[in-house]
Amino acid sequence: QMWEEAIALGKELAEQYENEMFDYEQLSELLRKQAQFYENIVKVIRPKPDYFAVGYYGQGFPTFIRNKVFIYRGKEYERREDFEARLLTQFPNAEKMKTTSPPSDDIKNSSGQYIQCFTVKPKLDLPSKFHRPVSEQIVSFYRVNEVQRFEYSRPVRKGEKNPDNEFANMWIERTVYVTAYKLPGILRWFEVKSVFMVEISPLENAIETMQLTNDKINNMVQQHLNDPNLPINPLSMLLNGIVDPAVMGGFTNYEKAFFTEKYIHEHPEDHDKIEKLKDLIAWQIPFLAEGIRIHGEKVTEALRPFHERMEACFRQLKDKVEKQYGVRAVLSSLDDRRGSRPRSMVRSFTMPSSSRPLSVASVSSISSDSTPSRPGSDGFVLEPLLPKKMHSRSQDKLDKDDLDKDKKEKKKEKRNSKHQEIFDKEFKSTDISLQQSEAVILSETISPLRPQRPKSQVINVISSERRFSVSPSPPSSQVTPPPITPRTKLSFSIQSNLELNGMSSSDIPDVPPPLPLKGSMADYGNLMESQDLISPTTSPPAHQRVSP
């Protein structure tokens, strides 16, 4: 679950895939993984392992660990007792030391084996890129990872013991351990290279404690704002322990110990630290107010009396602090943080419809009258039908080659029903004469019905006098030309209001008649104007005739 390390390695791989290998498929897969890692960092709660300091004292240990201290990284949710039991199985003859203070020389020089084990706290060392406050979910990784400094604090009492207030003379003896490498590394433990000790005064300890408390409240508030489904019990315990003075005493003990005239007179050098402590106490009120507001929204009816008591205690505490230390107000950063994610998520779905491109079907369906919906939409309907059919026969043959393909026929069948209304309205609004219109439509109708001719016969067809006339002729009372055989896949919905060669669409027979005799080899398009022309004198040679 060290996704931060995986992202760093992924960026190195992405540079190779993009600029060296040009393997965009691997690059896209890698970037998808990185996106998932970033999402996990924000949303997934990772367990925080504990760190333990282990000292091996006595001449009975091997030389590489004798009289040395190591920092171990424990497993997930591993307690110190479990870690000690696991450690002592490796050295069954070793004796566990009872104290955490450094051992004497007698123990170090003895022939036995003594193991000292206690929990240490890793010291946060944020990377330089975090130059501004960031979410706790991001920072929490660096609290237990990429750490090299560890602290152990031991309380020490100096001076007279005060039974009423134990904070007045409680000093902190803090030991800092620095390891050879950052943890975790290639190993789960590293040797301690340097150790030094510092003393923390009671006032400095109070400042640190108040700072940690405020950070804990603020972090828990952020977690509940980002994830409303979190359980409420940890928040209830934290708020009640601070608000209710009967539980922990709150900061009243600090007031009795450090805000008295006696302490200020005896320690004039601590004036700035006292003011800082007062400021931290004042800042705790807005953090508590936000936490109690969230608690009131999520509390169940069974815990409603508990919440009402906590609100009553908080009102008393707020009045007292604001009267003594002033009023502090938190900016609307919490509200902005709570609302920033939904706004970024819906931004891509709120594009105006005018900025999205319209498909051909959208353009044709928007047009409800003869006025085009946008420039060029009228050309979309008329240009393919009217002017292009006045070209030469060779151009007409090229059009037939395109229309003969099966895929384009299927597409045309789907478009016919949508274009029919637009075609009718556009066609009626034109000033083209009926004679010319019929010729154009006949050319459009006949073109997809004929099979492709061989190139050798295109010139003969053009010069032949027996080809079917495109222009309408007066109807003959004796002979009528045979009807044109339609293809079953082709639809005539475009010409539903027009007449084809003097016949309405309703007159076209449902069952097609048989094909006429061929005039020449592979020529099904040379239709005779009269049946009298088909005679033995005009029939082609015997070697060219085949049965229909």
PDB file of C-alpha atoms in Angstrom, residues 154-173 199-203 205-206 253-254 256-258 263 267:
ATOM      1  CA  ARG A 154      10.105   9.875  29.433  1.00  0.00           C
ATOM      2  CA  PRO A 155       8.508  12.037  32.129  1.00  0.00           C
ATOM      3  CA  VAL A 156      10.836  13.280  34.887  1.00  0.00           C
ATOM      4  CA  ARG A 157       9.748  15.229  37.977  1.00  0.00           C
ATOM      5  CA  LYS A 158      11.894  18.032  39.280  1.00  0.00           C
ATOM      6  CA  GLY A 159      11.412  20.112  42.379  1.00  0.00           C
ATOM      7  CA  GLU A 160       8.661  19.795  44.903  1.00  0.00           C
ATOM      8  CA  LYS A 161       5.711  17.588  44.083  1.00  0.00           C
ATOM      9  CA  ASN A 162       2.437  19.461  43.771  1.00  0.00           C
ATOM     10  CA  PRO A 163      -0.483  17.139  44.564  1.00  0.00           C
ATOM     11  CA  ASP A 164      -3.036  19.622  43.181  1.00  0.00           C
ATOM     12  CA  ASN A 165      -1.377  20.083  39.789  1.00  0.00           C
ATOM     13  CA  GLU A 166       1.069  17.543  38.430  1.00  0.00           C
ATOM     14  CA  PHE A 167       1.748  19.565  35.261  1.00  0.00           C
ATOM     15  CA  ALA A 168       3.632  22.321  37.091  1.00  0.00           C
ATOM     16  CA  ASN A 169       6.840  20.309  37.661  1.00  0.00           C
ATOM     17  CA  MET A 170       6.606  17.571  35.022  1.00  0.00           C
ATOM     18  CA  TRP A 171       9.607  17.714  32.717  1.00  0.00           C
ATOM     19  CA  ILE A 172      10.074  15.564  29.626  1.00  0.00           C
ATOM     20  CA  GLU A 173      13.350  13.805  28.930  1.00  0.00           C
ATOM     21  CA  GLU A 199      14.781  18.268  28.046  1.00  0.00           C
ATOM     22  CA  ILE A 200      11.334  19.786  27.585  1.00  0.00           C
ATOM     23  CA  SER A 201      10.080  22.208  30.242  1.00  0.00           C
ATOM     24  CA  PRO A 202       6.543  21.850  31.630  1.00  0.00           C
ATOM     25  CA  LEU A 203       5.362  24.941  29.724  1.00  0.00           C
ATOM     26  CA  ASN A 205       5.167  20.322  27.077  1.00  0.00           C
ATOM     27  CA  ALA A 206       1.835  22.073  27.581  1.00  0.00           C
ATOM     28  CA  ASN A 253      -4.644  22.603  34.857  1.00  0.00           C
ATOM     29  CA  TYR A 254      -2.485  24.743  32.560  1.00  0.00           C
ATOM     30  CA  LYS A 256      -3.535  26.952  37.419  1.00  0.00           C
ATOM     31  CA  ALA A 257       0.104  26.084  36.687  1.00  0.00           C
ATOM     32  CA  PHE A 258       1.324  28.788  34.276  1.00  0.00           C
ATOM     33  CA  TYR A 263       4.722  31.864  37.854  1.00  0.00           C
ATOM     34  CA  HIS A 267       9.715  33.122  34.961  1.00  0.00           C
TER      35      HIS A 267
END
